[in-house]
Amino acid sequence: MIFELFSEGRILLWIQANLRNDFLNAVLIPFTHLGDIGIIWFGLGVFFLLFKNTRKGAFFALISFGLSALICDGFLKLIVNRLRPFDAIPELMALVERPKGTSFPSGHTTTAFGFSVAFLLNTKKRWTGWLVLAIAVLMGFSRLYVGVHYPSDVAAGLIVGSAVACIVTFVGNKILVRSH
């Protein structure tokens, strides 16, 4: 009974009924599109490569972004093959064009956390790392808000992307130590 009360479908319908409004639509719909093909992450990566204090973080973040996308879209989504919530919940209306492909895990969230966690772990400018991580959190929420992912899709994306970032950081730093 408690599980039904907090089911993923109910959470998405609650967001639809209680949080959606014209202001948030105007902010979150365009924002979620910045995650399409990684536009925001490529842009931030190139920008941060320009500065010495953020260069290493940007380099690791871009590698982590690419690996996260590959693992999510080239492997996990194909294996799990989960229907999108708007296909499974008739009352749920997607606020964006229905994405192609399957739902689990959220690719936008996976790449967002792959990029942001790697950047945070490897930048000398910690405040920028935390800011980029906040952007990743907002990206994950935006996928729920627009109705194209379940909460567990976003949670899995957070976990997969963060794990990839930690592995990239560990391996990358081992390689850098050996090369010096």
Coordinates of N, CA and C in Angstrom, one line a residue, residues 2-179:
I2 N 1.9 1.3 0.9 CA 2.8 2.5 0.9 C 3.5 2.6 -0.5
F3 N 3.9 1.4 -1.0 CA 4.6 1.4 -2.3 C 3.7 2.1 -3.4
E4 N 2.4 1.7 -3.4 CA 1.4 2.3 -4.3 C 1.3 3.8 -4.1
L5 N 1.3 4.2 -2.9 CA 1.1 5.6 -2.5 C 2.3 6.5 -3.1
F6 N 3.5 5.9 -3.1 CA 4.7 6.6 -3.6 C 5.2 6.0 -4.9
S7 N 4.3 5.4 -5.7 CA 4.7 4.8 -7.0 C 5.3 5.9 -7.9
E8 N 6.1 5.4 -8.8 CA 6.7 6.4 -9.7 C 5.7 7.1 -10.6
G9 N 4.7 6.4 -11.0 CA 3.6 7.0 -11.8 C 2.9 8.1 -11.0
R10 N 2.6 7.8 -9.7 CA 2.0 8.8 -8.8 C 2.9 10.1 -8.6
I11 N 4.1 9.8 -8.5 CA 5.1 11.0 -8.4 C 5.0 11.8 -9.6
L12 N 5.1 11.2 -10.8 CA 5.0 12.0 -12.0 C 3.7 12.7 -12.2
L13 N 2.6 12.1 -11.8 CA 1.3 12.7 -11.9 C 1.2 13.8 -10.9
W14 N 1.8 13.7 -9.7 CA 1.8 14.7 -8.7 C 2.6 15.9 -9.2
I15 N 3.7 15.7 -9.9 CA 4.5 16.8 -10.5 C 3.6 17.5 -11.5
Q16 N 3.0 16.7 -12.3 CA 2.1 17.3 -13.4 C 1.0 18.2 -12.8
A17 N 0.4 17.7 -11.7 CA -0.8 18.4 -11.2 C -0.4 19.6 -10.3
N18 N 0.8 19.5 -9.6 CA 1.1 20.4 -8.6 C 2.3 21.4 -8.9
L19 N 3.2 21.0 -9.7 CA 4.4 21.8 -10.0 C 4.4 22.5 -11.3
R20 N 3.8 21.9 -12.3 CA 3.8 22.5 -13.6 C 3.0 23.8 -13.6
N21 N 3.7 24.8 -14.2 CA 3.1 26.1 -14.4 C 3.8 26.9 -15.5
D22 N 3.2 28.0 -15.9 CA 3.8 28.7 -17.1 C 5.2 29.1 -16.9
F23 N 5.6 29.6 -15.7 CA 6.9 30.0 -15.4 C 7.9 28.9 -15.6
L24 N 7.6 27.8 -14.8 CA 8.6 26.6 -14.9 C 8.6 26.0 -16.3
N25 N 7.5 26.0 -17.0 CA 7.5 25.5 -18.4 C 8.5 26.4 -19.2
A26 N 8.4 27.7 -19.0 CA 9.3 28.6 -19.8 C 10.7 28.4 -19.5
V27 N 11.0 27.9 -18.3 CA 12.4 27.7 -17.9 C 12.9 26.3 -18.2
L28 N 12.1 25.3 -17.7 CA 12.6 23.9 -17.8 C 12.4 23.2 -19.1
I29 N 11.5 23.6 -20.0 CA 11.4 23.0 -21.3 C 12.6 23.4 -22.1
P30 N 13.0 24.6 -22.2 CA 14.2 24.9 -23.0 C 15.5 24.4 -22.3
F31 N 15.5 24.4 -21.0 CA 16.6 23.9 -20.2 C 16.8 22.4 -20.5
T32 N 15.8 21.6 -20.5 CA 15.9 20.2 -20.7 C 16.5 19.9 -22.1
H33 N 16.2 20.7 -23.1 CA 16.7 20.6 -24.4 C 18.2 20.8 -24.5
L34 N 18.7 21.6 -23.6 CA 20.2 21.8 -23.5 C 20.9 20.5 -23.3
G35 N 20.2 19.5 -22.8 CA 20.8 18.2 -22.6 C 20.8 17.3 -23.9
D36 N 20.0 17.7 -24.8 CA 19.9 16.9 -26.1 C 21.3 16.9 -26.7
I37 N 21.7 15.8 -27.1 CA 23.1 15.5 -27.6 C 24.2 16.2 -26.8
G38 N 23.9 16.6 -25.6 CA 25.0 17.1 -24.7 C 25.4 18.5 -25.0
I39 N 24.5 19.3 -25.6 CA 24.9 20.7 -25.9 C 25.5 21.4 -24.7
I40 N 24.8 21.4 -23.6 CA 25.3 22.1 -22.4 C 26.6 21.6 -21.9
W41 N 26.8 20.3 -22.0 CA 28.1 19.7 -21.4 C 29.2 20.0 -22.4
F42 N 29.0 19.9 -23.7 CA 30.1 20.3 -24.6 C 30.4 21.8 -24.5
G43 N 29.4 22.6 -24.4 CA 29.7 24.0 -24.2 C 30.4 24.4 -23.0
L44 N 30.0 23.8 -21.8 CA 30.7 24.0 -20.6 C 32.1 23.4 -20.6
G45 N 32.3 22.3 -21.2 CA 33.6 21.6 -21.3 C 34.6 22.5 -22.1
V46 N 34.1 23.0 -23.3 CA 35.0 23.8 -24.1 C 35.3 25.1 -23.3
F47 N 34.3 25.7 -22.7 CA 34.6 27.0 -22.0 C 35.6 26.7 -20.9
F48 N 35.4 25.7 -20.1 CA 36.3 25.4 -18.9 C 37.7 25.0 -19.4
L49 N 37.9 24.5 -20.6 CA 39.2 24.1 -21.1 C 40.0 25.4 -21.4
L50 N 39.4 26.5 -21.5 CA 40.1 27.8 -21.7 C 40.9 28.3 -20.5
F51 N 40.6 27.8 -19.3 CA 41.2 28.3 -18.1 C 42.0 27.3 -17.4
K52 N 43.2 27.7 -17.0 CA 44.2 26.7 -16.4 C 43.6 26.0 -15.1
N53 N 42.9 26.8 -14.3 CA 42.3 26.2 -13.0 C 41.2 25.2 -13.2
T54 N 40.6 25.2 -14.4 CA 39.5 24.3 -14.7 C 39.8 23.3 -15.8
R55 N 40.9 23.4 -16.4 CA 41.3 22.6 -17.6 C 41.2 21.1 -17.4
K56 N 41.9 20.7 -16.3 CA 41.9 19.3 -16.0 C 40.5 18.7 -15.7
G57 N 39.7 19.5 -15.0 CA 38.4 19.1 -14.7 C 37.5 19.0 -16.0
A58 N 37.7 19.9 -16.9 CA 37.0 19.9 -18.1 C 37.4 18.7 -19.0
F59 N 38.7 18.4 -19.0 CA 39.2 17.3 -19.8 C 38.6 16.0 -19.3
F60 N 38.7 15.8 -18.0 CA 38.1 14.6 -17.4 C 36.6 14.5 -17.6
A61 N 35.9 15.7 -17.4 CA 34.5 15.7 -17.5 C 34.0 15.4 -19.0
L62 N 34.7 15.8 -20.0 CA 34.3 15.5 -21.3 C 34.5 14.0 -21.6
I63 N 35.6 13.4 -21.1 CA 35.8 12.0 -21.3 C 34.7 11.2 -20.6
S64 N 34.4 11.6 -19.3 CA 33.3 11.0 -18.6 C 32.0 11.1 -19.3
F65 N 31.7 12.3 -19.8 CA 30.5 12.5 -20.6 C 30.4 11.5 -21.7
G66 N 31.4 11.4 -22.5 CA 31.4 10.5 -23.6 C 31.2 9.0 -23.2
L67 N 31.9 8.6 -22.2 CA 31.7 7.2 -21.7 C 30.3 7.0 -21.1
S68 N 29.8 8.0 -20.4 CA 28.5 7.9 -19.8 C 27.4 7.7 -20.9
A69 N 27.6 8.5 -22.0 CA 26.6 8.4 -23.1 C 26.7 7.0 -23.7
L70 N 27.9 6.5 -23.9 CA 28.1 5.2 -24.6 C 27.5 4.1 -23.7
I71 N 27.8 4.1 -22.4 CA 27.3 3.1 -21.5 C 25.7 3.1 -21.5
C72 N 25.2 4.3 -21.3 CA 23.7 4.5 -21.2 C 23.0 4.1 -22.5
D73 N 23.4 4.8 -23.6 CA 22.6 4.7 -24.8 C 23.0 3.5 -25.6
G74 N 24.3 3.1 -25.5 CA 24.8 2.0 -26.3 C 24.6 0.6 -25.6
F75 N 24.3 0.6 -24.4 CA 24.3 -0.6 -23.6 C 23.0 -0.8 -22.7
L76 N 22.9 0.1 -21.7 CA 21.9 -0.1 -20.7 C 20.5 0.1 -21.2
K77 N 20.2 1.1 -22.0 CA 18.9 1.3 -22.6 C 18.5 0.1 -23.4
L78 N 19.4 -0.5 -24.2 CA 19.1 -1.6 -25.0 C 18.8 -2.8 -24.2
I79 N 19.4 -3.0 -23.1 CA 19.2 -4.2 -22.3 C 17.9 -4.1 -21.5
V80 N 17.6 -2.9 -20.9 CA 16.5 -2.8 -20.0 C 15.2 -2.6 -20.8
N81 N 15.3 -1.8 -21.9 CA 14.1 -1.6 -22.8 C 12.8 -1.2 -22.1
R82 N 12.9 -0.2 -21.3 CA 11.7 0.2 -20.5 C 10.9 1.3 -21.3
L83 N 9.6 1.1 -21.3 CA 8.7 2.1 -21.9 C 8.8 3.4 -21.2
R84 N 8.7 4.5 -22.0 CA 8.6 5.8 -21.5 C 7.3 6.0 -20.6
P85 N 7.4 6.8 -19.6 CA 6.2 6.9 -18.7 C 5.0 7.4 -19.4
F86 N 5.1 8.3 -20.4 CA 3.9 8.8 -21.1 C 3.3 7.7 -22.0
D87 N 4.0 6.6 -22.3 CA 3.4 5.5 -23.0 C 2.7 4.5 -22.0
A88 N 3.1 4.6 -20.7 CA 2.6 3.6 -19.8 C 1.5 4.3 -18.9
I89 N 1.5 5.6 -18.8 CA 0.6 6.3 -17.9 C -0.3 7.2 -18.8
P90 N -1.5 6.8 -19.1 CA -2.3 7.6 -20.0 C -2.6 9.0 -19.6
E91 N -2.6 9.3 -18.3 CA -2.9 10.6 -17.8 C -1.7 11.6 -17.9
L92 N -0.5 11.0 -18.1 CA 0.7 11.8 -18.1 C 0.9 12.4 -19.5
M93 N 1.1 13.7 -19.5 CA 1.3 14.4 -20.8 C 2.8 14.9 -20.8
A94 N 3.5 14.5 -21.8 CA 4.8 15.0 -22.0 C 4.8 16.4 -22.5
L95 N 5.7 17.2 -22.0 CA 5.7 18.6 -22.4 C 6.7 18.9 -23.6
V96 N 7.4 17.9 -24.0 CA 8.3 18.0 -25.1 C 8.0 16.9 -26.1
E97 N 8.6 17.0 -27.3 CA 8.4 16.0 -28.3 C 8.8 14.7 -27.7
R98 N 8.0 13.7 -28.0 CA 8.3 12.4 -27.4 C 9.7 11.9 -27.9
P99 N 10.6 11.6 -26.9 CA 11.9 11.2 -27.3 C 11.9 9.8 -27.9
K100 N 12.8 9.5 -28.8 CA 12.9 8.2 -29.4 C 13.7 7.3 -28.4
G101 N 13.6 6.1 -28.4 CA 14.3 5.2 -27.6 C 13.6 4.9 -26.3
T102 N 14.3 4.2 -25.4 CA 13.7 3.7 -24.2 C 14.0 4.6 -23.0
S103 N 13.5 4.3 -21.9 CA 13.5 5.2 -20.7 C 14.6 5.0 -19.7
F104 N 15.1 3.8 -19.5 CA 16.0 3.5 -18.4 C 17.4 3.2 -18.9
P105 N 18.4 3.9 -18.3 CA 18.3 5.1 -17.5 C 18.2 6.4 -18.3
S106 N 18.0 7.5 -17.6 CA 17.9 8.8 -18.3 C 19.2 9.1 -18.9
G107 N 19.3 9.2 -20.2 CA 20.6 9.6 -20.8 C 21.0 11.0 -20.5
H108 N 20.0 12.0 -20.4 CA 20.3 13.3 -20.0 C 20.9 13.4 -18.6
T109 N 20.4 12.6 -17.7 CA 20.9 12.6 -16.3 C 22.2 11.9 -16.2
T110 N 22.4 10.8 -16.9 CA 23.6 10.0 -16.9 C 24.8 10.9 -17.4
T111 N 24.6 11.5 -18.5 CA 25.7 12.4 -19.0 C 25.9 13.6 -18.2
A112 N 24.8 14.1 -17.6 CA 24.9 15.3 -16.7 C 25.8 15.0 -15.5
F113 N 25.5 13.9 -14.9 CA 26.3 13.5 -13.7 C 27.7 13.0 -14.1
G114 N 27.8 12.3 -15.2 CA 29.1 11.9 -15.7 C 30.0 13.1 -15.8
F115 N 29.5 14.2 -16.5 CA 30.3 15.4 -16.7 C 30.5 16.1 -15.3
S116 N 29.4 16.4 -14.6 CA 29.5 17.3 -13.4 C 30.4 16.7 -12.3
V117 N 30.2 15.4 -12.0 CA 31.0 14.8 -11.0 C 32.5 14.7 -11.3
A118 N 32.8 14.4 -12.6 CA 34.2 14.4 -13.0 C 34.8 15.8 -12.9
F119 N 34.0 16.8 -13.3 CA 34.5 18.1 -13.2 C 34.7 18.5 -11.8
L120 N 33.7 18.3 -10.9 CA 33.9 18.6 -9.5 C 35.1 17.9 -8.8
L121 N 35.3 16.7 -9.2 CA 36.4 15.9 -8.6 C 37.8 16.4 -9.1
N122 N 37.8 17.1 -10.2 CA 39.1 17.4 -10.8 C 39.4 18.9 -11.1
T123 N 38.6 19.7 -10.5 CA 38.8 21.1 -10.8 C 39.4 21.8 -9.5
K124 N 40.2 22.8 -9.7 CA 40.8 23.6 -8.6 C 39.8 24.6 -8.1
K125 N 38.8 24.9 -9.0 CA 37.8 25.9 -8.6 C 36.6 25.2 -8.1
R126 N 36.6 24.8 -6.8 CA 35.5 24.0 -6.3 C 34.1 24.6 -6.4
W127 N 34.0 25.9 -6.3 CA 32.7 26.5 -6.4 C 32.1 26.3 -7.8
T128 N 32.9 26.3 -8.8 CA 32.4 26.1 -10.2 C 32.0 24.6 -10.3
G129 N 32.7 23.7 -9.6 CA 32.3 22.3 -9.6 C 30.9 22.1 -9.0
W130 N 30.7 22.8 -7.9 CA 29.4 22.7 -7.2 C 28.3 23.3 -8.0
L131 N 28.6 24.4 -8.7 CA 27.6 25.0 -9.6 C 27.2 24.1 -10.8
V132 N 28.2 23.4 -11.4 CA 28.0 22.5 -12.5 C 27.2 21.3 -11.9
L133 N 27.5 20.8 -10.7 CA 26.7 19.7 -10.1 C 25.2 20.1 -9.9
A134 N 25.0 21.4 -9.5 CA 23.6 21.9 -9.3 C 22.9 21.9 -10.7
I135 N 23.6 22.2 -11.8 CA 23.0 22.2 -13.1 C 22.6 20.8 -13.4
A136 N 23.4 19.8 -13.1 CA 23.1 18.4 -13.3 C 21.9 17.9 -12.6
V137 N 21.8 18.4 -11.3 CA 20.6 18.0 -10.5 C 19.3 18.6 -11.2
L138 N 19.4 19.9 -11.7 CA 18.3 20.5 -12.3 C 18.0 19.7 -13.6
M139 N 19.0 19.3 -14.3 CA 18.7 18.5 -15.6 C 17.9 17.2 -15.2
G140 N 18.3 16.5 -14.2 CA 17.6 15.3 -13.8 C 16.2 15.6 -13.5
F141 N 15.9 16.7 -12.7 CA 14.6 17.1 -12.3 C 13.8 17.5 -13.6
S142 N 14.4 18.2 -14.5 CA 13.7 18.6 -15.7 C 13.1 17.4 -16.5
R143 N 13.8 16.3 -16.4 CA 13.3 15.1 -17.2 C 12.1 14.5 -16.5
L144 N 11.9 14.7 -15.2 CA 10.7 14.3 -14.5 C 9.6 15.3 -14.8
Y145 N 10.0 16.6 -14.8 CA 9.0 17.7 -15.0 C 8.4 17.6 -16.3
V146 N 9.1 17.3 -17.4 CA 8.6 17.3 -18.7 C 7.9 15.9 -19.0
G147 N 8.0 15.0 -18.1 CA 7.2 13.7 -18.2 C 7.8 12.7 -19.1
V148 N 9.2 12.7 -19.3 CA 9.8 11.7 -20.2 C 10.6 10.6 -19.5
H149 N 10.7 10.7 -18.2 CA 11.4 9.7 -17.4 C 10.7 9.5 -16.0
Y150 N 10.9 8.2 -15.6 CA 10.5 7.9 -14.2 C 11.6 8.3 -13.2
P151 N 11.2 8.5 -12.0 CA 12.3 8.8 -10.9 C 13.4 7.8 -10.9
S152 N 13.1 6.5 -11.1 CA 14.2 5.5 -11.0 C 15.1 5.6 -12.3
D153 N 14.6 6.1 -13.4 CA 15.4 6.4 -14.6 C 16.5 7.5 -14.2
V154 N 16.0 8.5 -13.5 CA 16.9 9.6 -13.2 C 17.9 9.2 -12.1
A155 N 17.4 8.4 -11.1 CA 18.3 7.9 -10.0 C 19.4 7.0 -10.6
A156 N 19.0 6.2 -11.6 CA 20.0 5.3 -12.2 C 21.0 6.1 -13.0
G157 N 20.5 7.1 -13.7 CA 21.4 8.0 -14.4 C 22.4 8.7 -13.5
L158 N 21.9 9.2 -12.4 CA 22.8 9.8 -11.3 C 23.9 8.8 -10.9
I159 N 23.5 7.5 -10.6 CA 24.4 6.5 -10.2 C 25.4 6.1 -11.2
V160 N 24.9 5.9 -12.4 CA 25.8 5.4 -13.5 C 26.8 6.5 -13.9
G161 N 26.3 7.7 -14.1 CA 27.1 8.8 -14.5 C 28.2 9.1 -13.4
S162 N 27.8 9.1 -12.1 CA 28.7 9.4 -11.0 C 29.8 8.3 -11.0
A163 N 29.3 7.0 -11.2 CA 30.3 5.9 -11.1 C 31.3 6.0 -12.3
V164 N 30.8 6.4 -13.5 CA 31.8 6.6 -14.6 C 32.7 7.7 -14.3
A165 N 32.2 8.8 -13.7 CA 33.1 9.9 -13.3 C 34.2 9.5 -12.3
C166 N 33.8 8.7 -11.4 CA 34.8 8.3 -10.4 C 35.8 7.3 -11.0
I167 N 35.4 6.5 -11.9 CA 36.4 5.6 -12.6 C 37.3 6.4 -13.5
V168 N 36.7 7.3 -14.2 CA 37.6 8.2 -15.1 C 38.6 8.9 -14.3
T169 N 38.1 9.5 -13.1 CA 39.0 10.2 -12.3 C 40.1 9.3 -11.7
F170 N 39.8 8.2 -11.2 CA 40.8 7.2 -10.7 C 41.8 6.8 -11.7
V171 N 41.3 6.4 -12.9 CA 42.2 5.9 -13.9 C 43.0 7.1 -14.5
G172 N 42.3 8.2 -14.8 CA 43.0 9.3 -15.3 C 44.1 9.8 -14.4
N173 N 43.9 9.9 -13.2 CA 44.9 10.4 -12.2 C 46.0 9.4 -12.1
K174 N 45.8 8.1 -12.2 CA 46.9 7.1 -12.2 C 47.7 7.3 -13.4
I175 N 47.1 7.5 -14.6 CA 47.9 7.7 -15.8 C 48.7 9.0 -15.7
L176 N 48.1 10.1 -15.2 CA 48.9 11.3 -15.0 C 50.1 11.2 -14.1
V177 N 49.9 10.4 -13.0 CA 51.0 10.2 -12.1 C 52.1 9.5 -12.7
R178 N 51.8 8.5 -13.5 CA 52.8 7.7 -14.2 C 53.5 8.5 -15.3
S179 N 52.9 9.4 -15.9 CA 53.5 10.2 -17.0 C 54.4 11.3 -16.5

